[in-house]
mmCIF file of C-alpha atoms and ligand atoms in Angstrom:
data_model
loop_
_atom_site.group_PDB
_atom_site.id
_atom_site.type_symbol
_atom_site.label_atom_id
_atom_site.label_comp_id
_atom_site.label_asym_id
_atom_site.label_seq_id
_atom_site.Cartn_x
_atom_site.Cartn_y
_atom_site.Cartn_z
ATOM 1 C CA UNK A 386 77.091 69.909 105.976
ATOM 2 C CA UNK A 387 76.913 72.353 108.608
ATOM 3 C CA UNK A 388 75.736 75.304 107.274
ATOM 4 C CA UNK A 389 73.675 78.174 108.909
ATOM 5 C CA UNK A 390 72.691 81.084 107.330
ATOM 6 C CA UNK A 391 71.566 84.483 108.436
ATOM 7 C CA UNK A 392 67.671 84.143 107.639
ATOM 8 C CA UNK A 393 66.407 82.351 110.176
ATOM 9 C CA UNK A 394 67.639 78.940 108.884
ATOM 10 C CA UNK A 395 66.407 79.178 105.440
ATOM 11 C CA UNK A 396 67.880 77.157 102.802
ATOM 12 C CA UNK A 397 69.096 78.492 99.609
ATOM 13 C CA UNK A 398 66.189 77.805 97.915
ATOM 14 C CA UNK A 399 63.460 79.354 100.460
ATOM 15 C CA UNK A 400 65.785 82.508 100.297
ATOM 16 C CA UNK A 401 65.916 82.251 96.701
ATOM 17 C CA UNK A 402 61.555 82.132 96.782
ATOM 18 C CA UNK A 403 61.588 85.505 98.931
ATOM 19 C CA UNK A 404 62.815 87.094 96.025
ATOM 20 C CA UNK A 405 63.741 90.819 95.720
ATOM 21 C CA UNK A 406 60.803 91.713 97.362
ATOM 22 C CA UNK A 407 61.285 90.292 100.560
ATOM 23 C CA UNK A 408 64.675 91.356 100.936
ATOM 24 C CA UNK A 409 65.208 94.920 100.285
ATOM 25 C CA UNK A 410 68.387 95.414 98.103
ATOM 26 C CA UNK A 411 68.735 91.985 97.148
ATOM 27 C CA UNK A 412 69.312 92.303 93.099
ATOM 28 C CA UNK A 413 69.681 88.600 91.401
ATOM 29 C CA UNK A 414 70.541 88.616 87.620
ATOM 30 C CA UNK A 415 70.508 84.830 87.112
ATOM 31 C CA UNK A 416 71.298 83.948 83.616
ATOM 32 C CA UNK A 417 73.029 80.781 83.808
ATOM 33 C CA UNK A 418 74.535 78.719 81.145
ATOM 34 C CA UNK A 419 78.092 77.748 79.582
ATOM 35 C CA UNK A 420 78.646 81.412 78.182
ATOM 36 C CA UNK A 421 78.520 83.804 80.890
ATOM 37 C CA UNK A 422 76.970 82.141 82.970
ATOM 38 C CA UNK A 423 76.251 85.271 85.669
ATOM 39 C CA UNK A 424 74.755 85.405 89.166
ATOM 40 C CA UNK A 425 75.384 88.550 90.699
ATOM 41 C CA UNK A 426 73.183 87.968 94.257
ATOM 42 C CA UNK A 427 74.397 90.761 96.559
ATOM 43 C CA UNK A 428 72.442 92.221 99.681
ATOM 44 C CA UNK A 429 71.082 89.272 101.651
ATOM 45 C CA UNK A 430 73.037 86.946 99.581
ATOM 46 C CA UNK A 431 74.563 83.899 101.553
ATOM 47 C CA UNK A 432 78.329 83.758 101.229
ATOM 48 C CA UNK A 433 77.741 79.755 101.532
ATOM 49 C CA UNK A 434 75.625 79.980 98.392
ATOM 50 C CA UNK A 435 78.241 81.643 96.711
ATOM 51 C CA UNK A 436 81.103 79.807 97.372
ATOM 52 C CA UNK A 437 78.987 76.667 96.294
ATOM 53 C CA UNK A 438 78.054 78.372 93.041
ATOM 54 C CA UNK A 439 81.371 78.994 91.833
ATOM 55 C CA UNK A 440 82.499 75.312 92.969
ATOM 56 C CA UNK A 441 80.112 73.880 90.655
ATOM 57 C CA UNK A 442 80.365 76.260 88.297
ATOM 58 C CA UNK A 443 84.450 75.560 87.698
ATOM 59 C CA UNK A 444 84.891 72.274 89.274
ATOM 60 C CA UNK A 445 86.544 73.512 92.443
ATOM 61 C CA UNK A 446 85.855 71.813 95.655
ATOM 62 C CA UNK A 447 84.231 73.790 98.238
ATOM 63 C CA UNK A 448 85.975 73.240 101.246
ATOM 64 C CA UNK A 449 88.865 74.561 99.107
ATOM 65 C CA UNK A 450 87.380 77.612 98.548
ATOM 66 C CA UNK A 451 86.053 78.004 102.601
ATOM 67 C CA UNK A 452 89.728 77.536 103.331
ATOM 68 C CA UNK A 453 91.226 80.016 101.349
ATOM 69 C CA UNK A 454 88.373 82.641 101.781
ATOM 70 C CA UNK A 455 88.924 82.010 105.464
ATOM 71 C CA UNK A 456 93.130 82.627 105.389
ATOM 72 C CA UNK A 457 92.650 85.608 103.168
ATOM 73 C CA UNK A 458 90.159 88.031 105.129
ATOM 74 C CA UNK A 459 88.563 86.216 107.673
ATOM 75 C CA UNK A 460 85.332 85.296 105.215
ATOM 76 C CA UNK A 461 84.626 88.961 105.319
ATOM 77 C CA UNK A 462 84.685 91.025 102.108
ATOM 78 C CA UNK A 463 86.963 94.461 102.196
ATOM 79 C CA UNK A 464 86.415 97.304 100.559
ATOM 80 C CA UNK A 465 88.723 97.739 97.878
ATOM 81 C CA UNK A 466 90.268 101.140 99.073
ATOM 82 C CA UNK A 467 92.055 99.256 102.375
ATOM 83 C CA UNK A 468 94.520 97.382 100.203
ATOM 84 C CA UNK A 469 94.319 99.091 96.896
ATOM 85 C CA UNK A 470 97.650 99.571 95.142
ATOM 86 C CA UNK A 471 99.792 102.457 96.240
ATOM 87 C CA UNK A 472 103.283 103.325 95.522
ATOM 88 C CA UNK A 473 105.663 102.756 98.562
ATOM 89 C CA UNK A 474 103.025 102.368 100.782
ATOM 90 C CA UNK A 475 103.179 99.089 102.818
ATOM 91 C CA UNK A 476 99.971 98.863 103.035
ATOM 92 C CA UNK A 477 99.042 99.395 99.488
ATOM 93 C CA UNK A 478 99.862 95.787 98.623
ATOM 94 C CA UNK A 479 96.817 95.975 95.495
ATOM 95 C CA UNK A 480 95.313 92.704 96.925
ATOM 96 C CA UNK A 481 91.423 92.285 96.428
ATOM 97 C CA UNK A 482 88.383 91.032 98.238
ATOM 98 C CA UNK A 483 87.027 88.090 99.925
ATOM 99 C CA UNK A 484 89.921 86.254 97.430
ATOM 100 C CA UNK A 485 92.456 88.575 97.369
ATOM 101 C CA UNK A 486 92.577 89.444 93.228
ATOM 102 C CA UNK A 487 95.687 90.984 92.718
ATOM 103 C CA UNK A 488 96.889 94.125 90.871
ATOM 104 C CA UNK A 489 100.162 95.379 91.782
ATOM 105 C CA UNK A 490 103.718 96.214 89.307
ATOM 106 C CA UNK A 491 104.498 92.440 89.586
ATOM 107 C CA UNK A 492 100.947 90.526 89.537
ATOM 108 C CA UNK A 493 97.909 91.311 87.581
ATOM 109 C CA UNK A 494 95.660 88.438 88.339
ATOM 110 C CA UNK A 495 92.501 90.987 88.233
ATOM 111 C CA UNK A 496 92.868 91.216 84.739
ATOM 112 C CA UNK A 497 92.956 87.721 83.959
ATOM 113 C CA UNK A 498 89.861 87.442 86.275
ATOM 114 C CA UNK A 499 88.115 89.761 83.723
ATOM 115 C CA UNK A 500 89.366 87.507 80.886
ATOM 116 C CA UNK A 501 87.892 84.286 82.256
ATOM 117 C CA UNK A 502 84.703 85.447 83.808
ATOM 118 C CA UNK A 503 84.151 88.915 81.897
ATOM 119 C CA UNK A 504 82.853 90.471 84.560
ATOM 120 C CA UNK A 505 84.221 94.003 85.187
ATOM 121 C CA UNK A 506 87.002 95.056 87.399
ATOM 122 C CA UNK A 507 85.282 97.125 89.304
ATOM 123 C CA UNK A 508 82.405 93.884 89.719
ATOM 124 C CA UNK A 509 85.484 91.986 90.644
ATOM 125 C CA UNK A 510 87.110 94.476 93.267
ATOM 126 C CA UNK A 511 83.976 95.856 94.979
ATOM 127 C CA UNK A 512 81.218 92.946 94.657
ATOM 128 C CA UNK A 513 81.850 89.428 96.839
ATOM 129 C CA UNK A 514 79.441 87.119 94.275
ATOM 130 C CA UNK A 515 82.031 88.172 91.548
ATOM 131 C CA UNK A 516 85.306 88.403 93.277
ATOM 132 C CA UNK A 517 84.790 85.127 94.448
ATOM 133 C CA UNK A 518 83.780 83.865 91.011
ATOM 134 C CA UNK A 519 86.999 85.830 89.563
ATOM 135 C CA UNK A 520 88.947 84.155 92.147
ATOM 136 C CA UNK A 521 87.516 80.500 91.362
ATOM 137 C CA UNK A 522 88.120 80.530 87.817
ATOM 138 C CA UNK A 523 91.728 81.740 88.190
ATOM 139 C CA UNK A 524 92.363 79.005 90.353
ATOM 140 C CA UNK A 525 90.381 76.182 88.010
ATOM 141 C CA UNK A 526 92.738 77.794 85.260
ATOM 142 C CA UNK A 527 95.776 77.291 87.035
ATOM 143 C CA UNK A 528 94.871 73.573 88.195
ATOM 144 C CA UNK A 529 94.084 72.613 84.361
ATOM 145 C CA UNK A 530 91.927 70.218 82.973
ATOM 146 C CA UNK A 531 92.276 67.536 85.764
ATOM 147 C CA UNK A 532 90.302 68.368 88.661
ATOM 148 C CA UNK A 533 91.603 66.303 91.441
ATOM 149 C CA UNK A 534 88.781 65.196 93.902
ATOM 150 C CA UNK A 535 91.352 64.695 96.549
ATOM 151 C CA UNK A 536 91.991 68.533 98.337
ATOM 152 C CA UNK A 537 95.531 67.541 98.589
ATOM 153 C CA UNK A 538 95.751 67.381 94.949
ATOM 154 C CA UNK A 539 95.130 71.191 94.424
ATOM 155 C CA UNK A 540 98.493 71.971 97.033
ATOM 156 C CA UNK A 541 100.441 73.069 93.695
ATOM 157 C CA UNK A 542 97.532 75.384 92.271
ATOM 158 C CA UNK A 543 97.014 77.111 95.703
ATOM 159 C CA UNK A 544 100.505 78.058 96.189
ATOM 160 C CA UNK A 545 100.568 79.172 92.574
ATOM 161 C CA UNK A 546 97.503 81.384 93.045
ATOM 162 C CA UNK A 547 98.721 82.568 96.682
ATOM 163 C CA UNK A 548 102.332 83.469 94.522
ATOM 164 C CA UNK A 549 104.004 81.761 97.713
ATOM 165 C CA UNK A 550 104.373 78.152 99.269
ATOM 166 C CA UNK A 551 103.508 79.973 102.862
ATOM 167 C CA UNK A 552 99.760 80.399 101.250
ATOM 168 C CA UNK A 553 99.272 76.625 100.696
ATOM 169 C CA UNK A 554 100.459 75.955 104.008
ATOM 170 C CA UNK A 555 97.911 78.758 105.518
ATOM 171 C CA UNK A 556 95.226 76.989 103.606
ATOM 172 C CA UNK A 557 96.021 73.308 104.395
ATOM 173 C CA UNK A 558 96.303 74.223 107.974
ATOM 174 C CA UNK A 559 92.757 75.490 107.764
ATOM 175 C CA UNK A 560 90.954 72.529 106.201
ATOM 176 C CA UNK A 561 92.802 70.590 108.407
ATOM 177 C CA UNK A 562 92.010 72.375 111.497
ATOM 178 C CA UNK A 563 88.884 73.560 110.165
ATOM 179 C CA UNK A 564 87.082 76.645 110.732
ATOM 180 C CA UNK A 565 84.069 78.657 112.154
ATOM 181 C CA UNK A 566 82.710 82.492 112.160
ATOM 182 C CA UNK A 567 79.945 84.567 112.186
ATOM 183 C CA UNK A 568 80.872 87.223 109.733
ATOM 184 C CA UNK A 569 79.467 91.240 109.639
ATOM 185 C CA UNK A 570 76.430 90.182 107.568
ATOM 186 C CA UNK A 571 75.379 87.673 110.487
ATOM 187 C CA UNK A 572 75.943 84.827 108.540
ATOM 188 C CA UNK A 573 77.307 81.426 110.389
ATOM 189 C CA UNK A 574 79.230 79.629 107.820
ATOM 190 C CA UNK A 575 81.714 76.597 109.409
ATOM 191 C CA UNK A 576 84.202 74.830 107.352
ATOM 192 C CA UNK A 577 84.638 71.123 108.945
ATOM 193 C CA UNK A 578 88.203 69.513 109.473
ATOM 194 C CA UNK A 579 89.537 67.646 106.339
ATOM 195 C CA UNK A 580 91.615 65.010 106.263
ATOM 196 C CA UNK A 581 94.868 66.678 104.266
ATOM 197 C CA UNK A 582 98.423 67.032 104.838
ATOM 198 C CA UNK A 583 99.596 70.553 105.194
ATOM 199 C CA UNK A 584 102.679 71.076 102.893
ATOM 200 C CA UNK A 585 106.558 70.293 104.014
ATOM 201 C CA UNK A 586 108.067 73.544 103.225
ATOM 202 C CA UNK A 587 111.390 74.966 103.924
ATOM 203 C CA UNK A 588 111.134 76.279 107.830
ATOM 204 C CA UNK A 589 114.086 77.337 108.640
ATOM 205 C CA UNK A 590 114.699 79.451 111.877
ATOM 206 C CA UNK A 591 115.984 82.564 111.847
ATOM 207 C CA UNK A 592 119.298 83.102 112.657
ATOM 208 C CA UNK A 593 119.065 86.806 112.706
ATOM 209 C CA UNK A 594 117.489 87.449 115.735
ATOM 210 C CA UNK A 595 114.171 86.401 116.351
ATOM 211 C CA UNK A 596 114.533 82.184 117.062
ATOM 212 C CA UNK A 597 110.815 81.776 117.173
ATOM 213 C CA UNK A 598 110.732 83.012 113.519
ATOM 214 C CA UNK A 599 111.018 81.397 110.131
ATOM 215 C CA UNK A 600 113.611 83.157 108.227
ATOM 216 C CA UNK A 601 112.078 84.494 104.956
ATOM 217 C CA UNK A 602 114.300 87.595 103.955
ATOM 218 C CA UNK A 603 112.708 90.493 102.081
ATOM 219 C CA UNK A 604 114.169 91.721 99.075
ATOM 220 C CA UNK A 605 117.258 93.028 99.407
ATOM 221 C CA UNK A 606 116.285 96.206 97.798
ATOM 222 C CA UNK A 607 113.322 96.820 99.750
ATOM 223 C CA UNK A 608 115.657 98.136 103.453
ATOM 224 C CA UNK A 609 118.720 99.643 104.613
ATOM 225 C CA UNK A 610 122.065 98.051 105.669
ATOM 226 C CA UNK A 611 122.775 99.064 108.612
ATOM 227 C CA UNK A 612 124.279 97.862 112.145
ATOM 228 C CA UNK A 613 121.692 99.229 114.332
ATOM 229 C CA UNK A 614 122.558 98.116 118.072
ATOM 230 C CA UNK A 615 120.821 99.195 121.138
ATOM 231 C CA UNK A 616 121.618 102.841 121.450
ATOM 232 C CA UNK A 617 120.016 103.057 117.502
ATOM 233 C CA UNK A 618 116.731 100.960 118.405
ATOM 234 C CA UNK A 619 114.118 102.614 120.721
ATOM 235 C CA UNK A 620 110.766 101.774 119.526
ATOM 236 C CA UNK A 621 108.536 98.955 118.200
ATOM 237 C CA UNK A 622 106.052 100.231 115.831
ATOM 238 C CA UNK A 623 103.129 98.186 115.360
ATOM 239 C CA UNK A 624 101.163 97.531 112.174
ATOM 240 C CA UNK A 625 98.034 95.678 110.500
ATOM 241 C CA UNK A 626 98.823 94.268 107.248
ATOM 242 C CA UNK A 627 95.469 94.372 105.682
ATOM 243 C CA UNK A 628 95.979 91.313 104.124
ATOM 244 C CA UNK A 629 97.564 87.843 104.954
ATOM 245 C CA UNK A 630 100.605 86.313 106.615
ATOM 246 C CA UNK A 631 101.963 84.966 103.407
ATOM 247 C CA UNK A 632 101.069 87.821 101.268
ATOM 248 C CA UNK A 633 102.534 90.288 103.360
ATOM 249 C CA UNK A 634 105.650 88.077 103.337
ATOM 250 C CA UNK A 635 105.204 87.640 99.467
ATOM 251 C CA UNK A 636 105.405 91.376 98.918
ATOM 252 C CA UNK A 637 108.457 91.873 101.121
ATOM 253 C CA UNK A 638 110.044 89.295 98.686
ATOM 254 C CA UNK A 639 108.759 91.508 95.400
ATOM 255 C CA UNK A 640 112.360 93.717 94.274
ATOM 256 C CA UNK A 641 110.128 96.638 93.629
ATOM 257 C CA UNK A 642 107.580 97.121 96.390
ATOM 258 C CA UNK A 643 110.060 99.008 98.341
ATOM 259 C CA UNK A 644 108.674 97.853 102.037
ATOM 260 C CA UNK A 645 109.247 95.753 104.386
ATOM 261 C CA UNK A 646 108.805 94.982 107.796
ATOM 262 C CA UNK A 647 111.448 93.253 110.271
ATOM 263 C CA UNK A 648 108.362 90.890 111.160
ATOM 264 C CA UNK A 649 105.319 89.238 110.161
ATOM 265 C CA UNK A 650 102.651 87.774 112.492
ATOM 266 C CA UNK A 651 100.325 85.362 111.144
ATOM 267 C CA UNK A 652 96.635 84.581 113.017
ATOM 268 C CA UNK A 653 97.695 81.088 114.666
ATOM 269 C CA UNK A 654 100.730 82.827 115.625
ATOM 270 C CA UNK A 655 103.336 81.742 113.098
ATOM 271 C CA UNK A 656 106.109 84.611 113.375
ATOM 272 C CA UNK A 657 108.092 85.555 110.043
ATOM 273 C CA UNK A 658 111.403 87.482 110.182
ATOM 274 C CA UNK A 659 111.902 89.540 106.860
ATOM 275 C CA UNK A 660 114.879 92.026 108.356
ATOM 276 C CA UNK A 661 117.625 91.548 110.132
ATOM 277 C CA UNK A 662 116.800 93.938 113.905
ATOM 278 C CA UNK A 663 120.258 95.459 113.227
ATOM 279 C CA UNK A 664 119.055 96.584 109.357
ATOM 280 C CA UNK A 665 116.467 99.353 108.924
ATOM 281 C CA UNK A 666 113.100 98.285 107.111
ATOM 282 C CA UNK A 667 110.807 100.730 105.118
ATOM 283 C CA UNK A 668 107.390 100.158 107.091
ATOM 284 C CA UNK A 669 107.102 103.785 109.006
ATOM 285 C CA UNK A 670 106.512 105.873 106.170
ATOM 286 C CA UNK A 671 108.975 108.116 107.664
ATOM 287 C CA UNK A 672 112.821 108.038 107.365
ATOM 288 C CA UNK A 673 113.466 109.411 110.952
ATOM 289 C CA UNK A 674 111.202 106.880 112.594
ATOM 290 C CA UNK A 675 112.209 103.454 110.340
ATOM 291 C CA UNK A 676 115.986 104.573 111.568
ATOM 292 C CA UNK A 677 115.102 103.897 115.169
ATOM 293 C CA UNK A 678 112.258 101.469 114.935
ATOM 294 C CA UNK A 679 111.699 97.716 114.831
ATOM 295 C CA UNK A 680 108.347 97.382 112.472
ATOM 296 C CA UNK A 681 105.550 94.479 113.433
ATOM 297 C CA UNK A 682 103.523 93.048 110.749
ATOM 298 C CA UNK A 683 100.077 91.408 111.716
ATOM 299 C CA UNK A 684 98.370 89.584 109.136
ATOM 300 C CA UNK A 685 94.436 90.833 109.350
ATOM 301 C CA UNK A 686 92.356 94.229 108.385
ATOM 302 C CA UNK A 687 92.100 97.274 110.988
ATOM 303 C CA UNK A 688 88.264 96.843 110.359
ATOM 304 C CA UNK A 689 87.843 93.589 111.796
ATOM 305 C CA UNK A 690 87.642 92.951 114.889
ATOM 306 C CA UNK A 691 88.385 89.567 114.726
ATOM 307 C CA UNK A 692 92.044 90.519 113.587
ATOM 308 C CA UNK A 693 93.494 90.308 116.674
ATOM 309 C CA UNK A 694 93.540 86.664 117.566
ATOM 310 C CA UNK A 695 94.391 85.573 121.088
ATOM 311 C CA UNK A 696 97.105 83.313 119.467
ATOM 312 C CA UNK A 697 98.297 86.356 117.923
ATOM 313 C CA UNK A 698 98.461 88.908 120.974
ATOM 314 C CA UNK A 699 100.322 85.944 122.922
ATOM 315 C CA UNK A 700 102.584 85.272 119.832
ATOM 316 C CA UNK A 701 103.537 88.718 118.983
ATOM 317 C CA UNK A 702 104.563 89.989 122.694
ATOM 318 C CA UNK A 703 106.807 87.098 123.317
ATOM 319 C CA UNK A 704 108.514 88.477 120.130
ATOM 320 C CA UNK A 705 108.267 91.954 121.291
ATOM 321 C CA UNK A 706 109.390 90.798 124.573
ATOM 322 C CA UNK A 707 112.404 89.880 123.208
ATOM 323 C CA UNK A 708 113.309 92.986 121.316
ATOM 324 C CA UNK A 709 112.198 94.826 124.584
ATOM 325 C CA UNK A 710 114.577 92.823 127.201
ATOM 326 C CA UNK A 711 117.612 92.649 123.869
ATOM 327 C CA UNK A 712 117.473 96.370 122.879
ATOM 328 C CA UNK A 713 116.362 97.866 126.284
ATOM 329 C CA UNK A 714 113.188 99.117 124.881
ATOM 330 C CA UNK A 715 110.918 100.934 127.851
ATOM 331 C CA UNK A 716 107.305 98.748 128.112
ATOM 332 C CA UNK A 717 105.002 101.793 127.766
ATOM 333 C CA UNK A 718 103.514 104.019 124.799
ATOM 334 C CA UNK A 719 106.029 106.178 124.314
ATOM 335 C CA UNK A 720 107.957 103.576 122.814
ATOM 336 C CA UNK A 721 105.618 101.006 121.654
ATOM 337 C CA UNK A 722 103.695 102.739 119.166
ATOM 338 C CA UNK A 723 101.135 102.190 116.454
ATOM 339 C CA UNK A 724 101.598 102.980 112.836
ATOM 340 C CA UNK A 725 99.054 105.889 113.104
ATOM 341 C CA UNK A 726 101.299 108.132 115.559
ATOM 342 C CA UNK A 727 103.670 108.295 113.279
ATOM 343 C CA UNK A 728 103.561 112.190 112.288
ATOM 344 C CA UNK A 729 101.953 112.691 109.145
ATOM 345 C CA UNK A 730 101.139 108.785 107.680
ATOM 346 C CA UNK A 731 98.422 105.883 107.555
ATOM 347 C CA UNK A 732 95.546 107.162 110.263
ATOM 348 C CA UNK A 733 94.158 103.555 109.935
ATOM 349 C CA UNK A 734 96.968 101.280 111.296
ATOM 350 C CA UNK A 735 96.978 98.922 113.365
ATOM 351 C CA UNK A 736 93.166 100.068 114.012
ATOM 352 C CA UNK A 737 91.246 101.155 117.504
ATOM 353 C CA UNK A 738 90.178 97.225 117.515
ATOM 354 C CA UNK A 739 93.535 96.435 118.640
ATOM 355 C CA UNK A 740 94.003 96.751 122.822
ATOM 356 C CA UNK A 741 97.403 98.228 123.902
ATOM 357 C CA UNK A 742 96.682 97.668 126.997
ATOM 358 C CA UNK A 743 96.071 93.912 126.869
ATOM 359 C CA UNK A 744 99.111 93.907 124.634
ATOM 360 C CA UNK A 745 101.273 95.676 126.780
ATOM 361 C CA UNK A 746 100.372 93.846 130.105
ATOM 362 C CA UNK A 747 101.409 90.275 127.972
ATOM 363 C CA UNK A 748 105.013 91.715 127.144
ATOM 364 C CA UNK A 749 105.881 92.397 130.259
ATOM 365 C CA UNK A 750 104.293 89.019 131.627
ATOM 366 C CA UNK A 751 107.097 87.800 128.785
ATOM 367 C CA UNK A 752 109.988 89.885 129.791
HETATM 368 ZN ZN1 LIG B 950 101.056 100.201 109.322
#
């Protein structure tokens, strides 16, 4: 087990000695037992500890847990208010925490998180200890009474939870690749490489436009028919999804979220195509600039830093590249722009963490 934590090397149980008084903030309520059974550890808290917790607490295995923690935020814990639900807002997906509890028109898997671990919803959307528990017992639930011991055994479950086979294939490509961050607390936490297949799933490429993109149409009632051409398209508007690759995807595919992107960019630079280039998507905010745009998804939070993968950067101008050299698109920033110069929307997107110029300098290395 390689596990480091942010106290000097302490173990759990020297941190656990320190007690509240040694760690300013730190507030443990341990009551444990078969009725709820409630550990709400927050400031100083290891996120290792807690992921172990609720592993042996509902019988999930760990590295399961790493994995999915790491494909849905990067380990780190958002606040609520960055992906909170909001009408017609791409952005506003209603996706939760460290392990993404949903709450949205079509999913409610908060509530059922408040059913099985009755903890509160606002416990379960703003503190990590219980969205992580919340998120653990949902999954247990789904999985049943047989808990495999084999990881590959739980491929059904995760794409269940995730509401999309693309999650279980984000999550078997971590355990199998494994994973390692320090995350904003200072915590090391490293997730070693397990020995699972990553689930066969329909791949095909897209035949409208993009080749280096899986086809995975958004709902048909979520964009505009139209037969854009190059005189129509002028701009690329980039985003940050705050959330994941598959989500993102996943909510393009929901009939009434009424957004979508043309593209999706996942962190190991997978590449999703949701729109045709020639149709208009609904990811601007604004009418006047969806009619002329072609809209970038990337899957991360505008508050990481660690968003912006180099696999992603090098993924995302080769597609923009494309579009550029296709549509006659102008390499500069009048006509690459982010999501927050769009007159009058989301001041967040894609974030000051991601660099333009680095960005820029790849697509024309691409053209
Ligand atoms: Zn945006």
């Amino acid at each position: 087990m390689c596990t480091e934590h942010s106290f000097g090397g302490m173990d759990r149980r020297d941190f656990l000695k320190l007690g509240a008084a040694g760690l300013a903030g730190a507030v443990l309520l341990g009551t444990s037992g078969a009725t709820g059974s409630r550990v709400l550890a927050q400031t100083g808290s290891s996120l290792m500890a807690e992921f172990e917790s609720a592993s042996r607490e509902y019988g999930v295995p760990r590295e399961l847990l790493l994995a999915m923690g790491y494909v849905n935020t990067m380990w780190e814990m958002p606040p609520p208010e960055v992906s909170a639900y909001r009408e017609d807002d791409i952005h506003g997906r209603g996706a939760y925490g460290i392990m993404q509890l949903m709450q949205n028109p079509s999913q409610n898997s908060l509530r059922k998180a408040v059913k099985l671990t009755r903890l509160s919803e606002k416990e379960l959307k703003n503190d990590r200890t219980a969205n992580i528990r919340g998120g653990t017992a949902i999954l247990a639930e789904i999985q049943g009474q047989d808990k495999p011991a084999d990881l590959n055994g739980w491929q059904e479950a995760v794409a269940e939870y995730g509401s999309i086979d693309l999650y279980a294939v984000e999550v078997y490509e971590t355990l199998k690749s494994g994973a390692s961050a320090t995350i904003s607390t200072g915590e090391s936490l490293q997730l070693s490489p397990q020995d699972v297949e990553v689930p066969q799933i329909l791949t095909a490429r897209s035949s409208a436009g993009y080749r280096g993109a899986i086809w995975r149409p958004a709902h048909r009632s979520n964009y505009t028919n139209r037969n854009r051409g190059a005189k129509q398209i002028n701009r690329i508007i980039v985003h940050v999804a705050q959330g994941t690759y598959s989500g993102t995807i996943d909510w393009f595919q929901y009939s009434g979220s009424n957004v979508s992107a043309h593209y999706v960019v996942g962190k190991k630079g997978q590449v999703a195509q949701c729109v045709r280039n020639e149709d208009i998507a609904w990811h601007a905010g604004k009418w006047s600039y969806n009619t002329k745009s072609i809209g970038i998804e990337h899957a991360g939070y505008a508050g990481n830093p660690k968003t912006w993968t180099d696999r992603m950067y090098r993924s995302s101008a080769k597609l923009s590249a494309y579009l550029s050299k296709r549509y006659n698109i102008s390499v500069d920033r009048r006509h690459f722009i982010g999501h927050r110069e769009v007159p009058g929307v989301d001041k967040t997107c894609p974030g000051s963490y991601f660099n333009w110029d680095r960005y820029l300098r790849l697509v024309r290395r691409y053209k």
